Tab-separated table of C-alpha atoms and ligand atoms in Angstrom:
chain	number	residue	atom	x	y	z
A	1	MET	CA	6.420	-6.144	-39.512
A	2	GLU	CA	8.062	-8.811	-37.384
A	3	LYS	CA	5.911	-9.952	-34.466
A	4	TRP	CA	7.410	-9.138	-31.058
A	5	PRO	CA	10.855	-7.797	-32.001
A	6	ILE	CA	13.024	-7.890	-28.897
A	7	GLY	CA	14.225	-4.581	-27.556
A	8	VAL	CA	15.973	-3.036	-24.591
A	9	PHE	CA	15.489	0.112	-22.590
A	10	ALA	CA	18.461	2.271	-23.569
A	11	SER	CA	19.914	5.704	-23.140
A	12	ILE	CA	22.336	7.889	-25.041
A	13	ASP	CA	23.787	10.010	-22.279
A	14	ALA	CA	23.924	8.270	-18.920
A	15	GLY	CA	20.229	8.086	-18.188
A	16	LEU	CA	18.559	4.851	-17.171
A	17	GLY	CA	18.968	1.798	-19.358
A	18	VAL	CA	21.863	0.347	-21.321
A	19	GLN	CA	24.119	2.376	-23.597
A	20	LEU	CA	23.471	2.053	-27.342
A	21	ASP	CA	26.723	0.148	-27.916
A	22	ILE	CA	25.518	-2.505	-25.481
A	23	ALA	CA	22.135	-2.673	-27.225
A	24	LYS	CA	24.033	-3.317	-30.461
A	25	GLU	CA	26.232	-5.973	-28.846
A	26	LEU	CA	23.141	-7.677	-27.460
A	27	GLY	CA	21.852	-7.906	-31.015
A	28	VAL	CA	18.494	-6.210	-30.506
A	29	THR	CA	16.772	-4.260	-33.289
A	30	SER	CA	14.531	-2.083	-31.153
A	31	VAL	CA	14.994	0.259	-28.205
A	32	GLN	CA	12.915	2.440	-25.994
A	33	LEU	CA	15.066	5.500	-25.478
A	34	HIS	CA	15.318	7.275	-22.156
A	35	THR	CA	15.263	10.929	-23.081
A	36	PRO	CA	18.673	12.565	-23.482
A	37	HIS	CA	19.502	15.559	-21.322
A	38	LYS	CA	18.231	18.922	-22.450
A	39	ALA	CA	21.579	19.984	-23.969
A	40	ASN	CA	21.406	16.981	-26.312
A	41	ARG	CA	17.825	17.553	-27.439
A	42	THR	CA	18.705	19.553	-30.549
A	43	PRO	CA	18.029	18.986	-34.265
A	44	ALA	CA	21.761	18.413	-34.892
A	45	LYS	CA	21.960	15.820	-32.097
A	46	ALA	CA	18.778	14.131	-33.350
A	47	GLU	CA	20.387	13.711	-36.760
A	48	GLU	CA	23.569	12.389	-35.194
A	49	PHE	CA	21.668	9.868	-33.017
A	50	LEU	CA	19.567	8.722	-35.956
A	51	ALA	CA	22.655	8.139	-38.105
A	52	ARG	CA	24.211	6.089	-35.280
A	53	LEU	CA	21.067	4.028	-34.797
A	54	LYS	CA	20.707	3.447	-38.526
A	55	ALA	CA	24.263	2.134	-38.717
A	56	MET	CA	23.410	-0.225	-35.848
A	57	GLY	CA	20.159	-1.405	-37.455
A	58	ILE	CA	18.179	-0.224	-34.423
A	59	THR	CA	14.867	1.633	-34.386
A	60	ILE	CA	13.321	3.576	-31.489
A	61	SER	CA	9.804	2.517	-30.503
A	62	VAL	CA	9.166	4.944	-27.630
A	63	VAL	CA	11.012	7.939	-26.182
A	64	PHE	CA	10.654	7.851	-22.403
A	65	ALA	CA	10.494	11.055	-20.426
A	66	GLY	CA	12.226	11.480	-17.100
A	67	PHE	CA	12.676	14.527	-14.905
A	68	GLU	CA	15.249	15.905	-12.542
A	69	GLY	CA	14.278	15.399	-8.926
A	70	GLU	CA	12.490	12.075	-9.471
A	71	SER	CA	13.465	9.335	-7.065
A	72	TYR	CA	12.326	5.713	-6.931
A	73	ALA	CA	14.044	5.087	-3.584
A	74	ASP	CA	10.877	3.828	-1.881
A	75	ILE	CA	7.117	4.098	-2.360
A	76	PRO	CA	6.539	7.310	-0.326
A	77	THR	CA	9.461	9.011	-2.125
A	78	CYS	CA	7.965	8.008	-5.486
A	79	GLN	CA	4.630	9.480	-4.447
A	80	ARG	CA	6.329	12.731	-3.549
A	81	THR	CA	8.704	13.085	-6.496
A	82	VAL	CA	7.609	11.205	-9.632
A	83	GLY	CA	5.907	12.507	-12.743
A	84	LEU	CA	3.296	15.209	-13.163
A	85	VAL	CA	1.680	14.655	-9.764
A	86	PRO	CA	4.014	16.761	-7.506
A	87	ALA	CA	2.331	20.167	-7.671
A	88	ASP	CA	5.474	22.239	-7.118
A	89	ARG	CA	7.143	20.734	-10.200
A	90	ARG	CA	4.121	20.233	-12.421
A	91	ALA	CA	4.259	23.326	-14.638
A	92	GLU	CA	7.976	23.024	-15.431
A	93	ARG	CA	7.673	19.282	-16.079
A	94	VAL	CA	4.710	19.702	-18.424
A	95	GLN	CA	6.796	22.222	-20.347
A	96	GLU	CA	9.777	19.850	-20.432
A	97	LEU	CA	7.562	16.943	-21.476
A	98	LYS	CA	6.445	18.957	-24.493
A	99	GLU	CA	10.093	19.662	-25.342
A	100	ILE	CA	10.862	15.944	-25.040
A	101	ALA	CA	7.929	15.206	-27.356
A	102	ASP	CA	9.299	17.676	-29.895
A	103	PHE	CA	12.673	15.964	-29.697
A	104	ALA	CA	10.973	12.567	-30.176
A	105	LYS	CA	9.340	14.038	-33.268
A	106	LEU	CA	12.777	15.017	-34.601
A	107	LEU	CA	13.723	11.350	-34.121
A	108	GLY	CA	10.600	10.300	-36.039
A	109	VAL	CA	9.123	8.600	-32.948
A	110	ASN	CA	5.356	8.747	-32.467
A	111	ALA	CA	5.135	7.516	-28.866
A	112	VAL	CA	6.232	9.260	-25.672
A	113	GLY	CA	6.329	7.213	-22.471
A	114	LEU	CA	5.896	8.540	-18.967
A	115	HIS	CA	5.597	7.592	-15.324
A	116	ILE	CA	2.847	10.077	-14.578
A	117	GLY	CA	3.200	9.459	-10.839
A	118	PHE	CA	0.740	8.419	-8.154
A	119	VAL	CA	-2.576	9.798	-9.383
A	120	PRO	CA	-4.981	10.319	-6.473
A	121	HIS	CA	-7.626	7.593	-6.502
A	122	ASP	CA	-10.382	9.896	-5.315
A	123	HIS	CA	-11.781	11.726	-8.349
A	124	ALA	CA	-13.105	14.481	-6.054
A	125	ASP	CA	-9.561	15.275	-4.854
A	126	PRO	CA	-8.527	18.649	-6.399
A	127	ALA	CA	-5.114	17.102	-7.191
A	128	PHE	CA	-6.883	14.489	-9.340
A	129	GLN	CA	-8.586	17.240	-11.343
A	130	ASP	CA	-5.274	19.086	-11.761
A	131	VAL	CA	-3.468	15.988	-13.048
A	132	LEU	CA	-6.401	15.296	-15.353
A	133	MET	CA	-6.171	18.790	-16.850
A	134	VAL	CA	-2.423	18.657	-17.482
A	135	THR	CA	-2.700	15.172	-18.980
A	136	ARG	CA	-5.314	16.463	-21.440
A	137	ASP	CA	-3.046	19.402	-22.233
A	138	VAL	CA	-0.096	17.070	-22.879
A	139	CYS	CA	-2.209	14.682	-24.993
A	140	ASP	CA	-3.482	17.572	-27.094
A	141	TYR	CA	0.041	18.874	-27.603
A	142	LEU	CA	1.268	15.419	-28.640
A	143	LYS	CA	-1.710	15.056	-30.958
A	144	GLY	CA	-0.440	18.108	-32.830
A	145	ASN	CA	2.862	16.241	-33.256
A	146	GLY	CA	1.036	13.121	-34.459
A	147	GLN	CA	2.109	11.345	-31.262
A	148	ASN	CA	0.611	9.150	-28.546
A	149	LEU	CA	1.271	9.276	-24.816
A	150	HIS	CA	1.987	5.917	-23.134
A	151	LEU	CA	1.520	5.864	-19.371
A	152	GLU	CA	3.700	3.359	-17.546
A	153	THR	CA	1.787	0.964	-15.306
A	154	GLY	CA	2.533	0.043	-11.763
A	155	GLN	CA	1.664	2.827	-9.417
A	156	GLU	CA	-2.019	1.981	-9.484
A	157	THR	CA	-4.280	-0.983	-10.123
A	158	ALA	CA	-5.627	-1.728	-13.612
A	159	GLU	CA	-9.064	-0.440	-12.517
A	160	THR	CA	-7.648	2.865	-11.288
A	161	LEU	CA	-5.566	3.282	-14.430
A	162	LEU	CA	-8.537	2.546	-16.701
A	163	ALA	CA	-10.720	4.974	-14.756
A	164	PHE	CA	-8.030	7.638	-15.207
A	165	LEU	CA	-7.719	6.994	-18.976
A	166	GLU	CA	-11.497	7.178	-19.242
A	167	ALA	CA	-11.620	10.443	-17.286
A	168	VAL	CA	-8.899	12.044	-19.452
A	169	GLY	CA	-10.896	11.083	-22.532
A	170	ARG	CA	-8.255	11.464	-25.226
A	171	ASP	CA	-7.808	9.030	-28.131
A	172	ASN	CA	-4.004	9.259	-28.136
A	173	LEU	CA	-3.573	8.134	-24.527
A	174	PHE	CA	-2.343	4.558	-24.112
A	175	VAL	CA	-0.414	2.297	-21.737
A	176	ASN	CA	3.161	1.087	-21.509
A	177	PHE	CA	2.598	-2.118	-19.578
A	178	ASP	CA	5.301	-3.139	-17.101
A	179	PRO	CA	4.284	-6.402	-15.408
A	180	ALA	CA	7.011	-6.193	-12.768
A	181	ASN	CA	5.830	-2.795	-11.575
A	182	MET	CA	2.400	-4.220	-10.764
A	183	ILE	CA	4.202	-6.609	-8.409
A	184	LEU	CA	6.895	-4.242	-7.097
A	185	TYR	CA	4.342	-1.560	-6.172
A	186	GLY	CA	1.799	-4.148	-5.012
A	187	CYS	CA	-0.891	-3.108	-7.506
A	188	GLY	CA	-2.363	-6.416	-8.597
A	189	ASP	CA	-1.798	-9.496	-10.682
A	190	PRO	CA	-0.042	-8.414	-13.895
A	191	ILE	CA	-1.534	-11.130	-16.089
A	192	GLU	CA	-5.097	-10.161	-15.141
A	193	ALA	CA	-4.182	-6.510	-15.601
A	194	VAL	CA	-2.940	-7.051	-19.193
A	195	THR	CA	-6.257	-8.647	-20.027
A	196	GLN	CA	-8.211	-5.814	-18.393
A	197	ILE	CA	-6.265	-3.038	-20.097
A	198	GLY	CA	-6.383	-4.921	-23.419
A	199	SER	CA	-6.110	-2.823	-26.572
A	200	ARG	CA	-4.893	0.200	-24.586
A	201	VAL	CA	-1.544	-1.601	-24.199
A	202	ARG	CA	0.657	-0.123	-26.937
A	203	SER	CA	4.125	-0.877	-25.586
A	204	VAL	CA	5.570	-3.083	-22.865
A	205	HIS	CA	8.511	-3.551	-20.552
A	206	CYS	CA	9.676	-7.103	-20.037
A	207	LYS	CA	10.788	-6.906	-16.434
A	208	ASP	CA	10.436	-9.294	-13.522
A	209	GLY	CA	10.073	-8.942	-9.782
A	210	LYS	CA	9.073	-10.557	-6.537
A	211	TRP	CA	6.208	-9.448	-4.317
A	212	SER	CA	7.045	-7.543	-1.145
A	213	ASP	CA	5.943	-9.118	2.135
A	214	GLN	CA	4.039	-5.823	2.617
A	215	PRO	CA	2.647	-5.136	-0.874
A	216	GLY	CA	1.943	-1.455	-1.503
A	217	VAL	CA	3.876	-0.415	1.607
A	218	THR	CA	7.391	-1.477	0.672
A	219	PHE	CA	8.797	-2.319	-2.747
A	220	GLY	CA	9.121	-5.864	-3.958
A	221	ALA	CA	12.479	-6.852	-5.448
A	222	GLU	CA	13.320	-6.426	-9.126
A	223	MET	CA	14.708	-9.700	-10.516
A	224	PRO	CA	16.373	-10.908	-13.701
A	225	LEU	CA	13.802	-11.903	-16.329
A	226	GLY	CA	12.305	-15.321	-15.564
A	227	GLN	CA	13.374	-15.343	-11.908
A	228	GLY	CA	10.551	-13.288	-10.427
A	229	ASP	CA	6.815	-13.761	-9.910
A	230	VAL	CA	5.536	-12.444	-13.282
A	231	GLY	CA	5.652	-15.712	-15.210
A	232	MET	CA	7.084	-14.544	-18.539
A	233	GLU	CA	5.386	-17.172	-20.670
A	234	SER	CA	1.991	-16.343	-19.130
A	235	PHE	CA	2.713	-12.666	-19.739
A	236	ILE	CA	3.564	-13.174	-23.410
A	237	ARG	CA	0.520	-15.429	-23.849
A	238	ALA	CA	-1.646	-12.697	-22.321
A	239	LEU	CA	-0.132	-10.174	-24.751
A	240	ASP	CA	-0.886	-12.577	-27.600
A	241	ALA	CA	-4.482	-12.882	-26.433
A	242	ILE	CA	-5.015	-9.096	-26.536
A	243	GLY	CA	-3.444	-8.925	-30.021
A	244	TYR	CA	-0.259	-7.147	-28.980
A	245	THR	CA	2.472	-7.693	-31.593
A	246	GLY	CA	4.828	-4.797	-30.844
A	247	PRO	CA	8.331	-4.841	-29.353
A	248	LEU	CA	9.164	-6.801	-26.190
A	249	THR	CA	11.436	-4.274	-24.520
A	250	ILE	CA	13.591	-5.647	-21.726
A	251	GLU	CA	14.162	-3.284	-18.829
A	252	ARG	CA	16.732	-4.119	-16.173
A	253	GLU	CA	17.565	-1.182	-13.983
A	254	ILE	CA	20.972	-1.876	-12.512
A	255	PRO	CA	23.062	0.668	-14.467
A	256	GLN	CA	25.575	0.770	-11.604
A	257	GLU	CA	26.479	-2.822	-12.507
A	258	PRO	CA	26.854	-2.700	-16.313
A	259	GLU	CA	28.481	-6.134	-16.753
A	260	ARG	CA	25.822	-7.893	-14.707
A	261	GLN	CA	23.119	-5.848	-16.440
A	262	LYS	CA	24.376	-6.912	-19.870
A	263	ALA	CA	24.642	-10.584	-18.884
A	264	GLU	CA	21.159	-10.625	-17.371
A	265	ILE	CA	19.622	-8.882	-20.359
A	266	GLY	CA	21.400	-11.393	-22.611
A	267	ALA	CA	19.803	-14.226	-20.652
A	268	GLY	CA	16.464	-12.397	-20.842
A	269	ILE	CA	16.717	-12.199	-24.632
A	270	ALA	CA	17.367	-15.956	-24.795
A	271	LEU	CA	14.327	-16.583	-22.580
A	272	LEU	CA	12.052	-14.412	-24.732
A	273	GLU	CA	13.324	-16.094	-27.912
A	274	GLU	CA	12.413	-19.483	-26.393
A	275	ILE	CA	8.950	-18.284	-25.394
A	276	LYS	CA	8.376	-16.785	-28.849
A	277	LYS	CA	9.224	-20.146	-30.409
A	278	THR	CA	6.861	-21.976	-28.038
A	279	ILE	CA	3.946	-19.640	-28.616
A	280	GLY	CA	4.648	-19.053	-32.313
B	301	LIG	MG1	9.201	-0.017	-16.617
């Protein structure tokens, strides 16, 4: 398989990410797919999507879950609304996550990505134990589908994330590493974090960002690839050092500005191609 195929975060029906036609125009061969809405998660739709993707020469590396009611407006809102952490939404979201996994299986995709939310750092916190239990439940369900769960980085430090993975104790639990999130949420140096998480990194987002002047309190600013504080070449070198050869999936979340989004992703692809040539 080609080392580091370039991909984009995409969606079929107005989720986050670029539309499939744009992915095709950008010339990428790989996408991470933001889950379609429930009404489109049917066997017939899966067949239709697969036929479209095949005609475009695009494969899906990861299906990313997302839930109604999640908001990334600011850090406290994220803590309250994102992933499997909010207790009032947990049961319904676990159920929906399993449905999304089943849909990913229909698409022949063996990895499901997720922002699990802000896991409490204190292992004695009852909420930590609850999130631990549902994560095991989800991992076991995915295992039955022959799938892995990839947790998106960013809302905790590498140490906290590793401690959580260890506590869950399932062999199909991995990491989708997003270097910009580490910076945007103020959770540590992304290059060091890649090295720490090592072989648990099974998919990545190529995204860039600048540190907030109050890291961890307010968000940093997402930037076009190469214009933030990640250091894309250092990031790719760090991925090389841990033996990561999978897709480099560009994520640029400005769907309200599709023309700018496309242009910036295009420039991001050119940057990654350059870096790939340099590193070899
Ligand atoms: Mg991301």
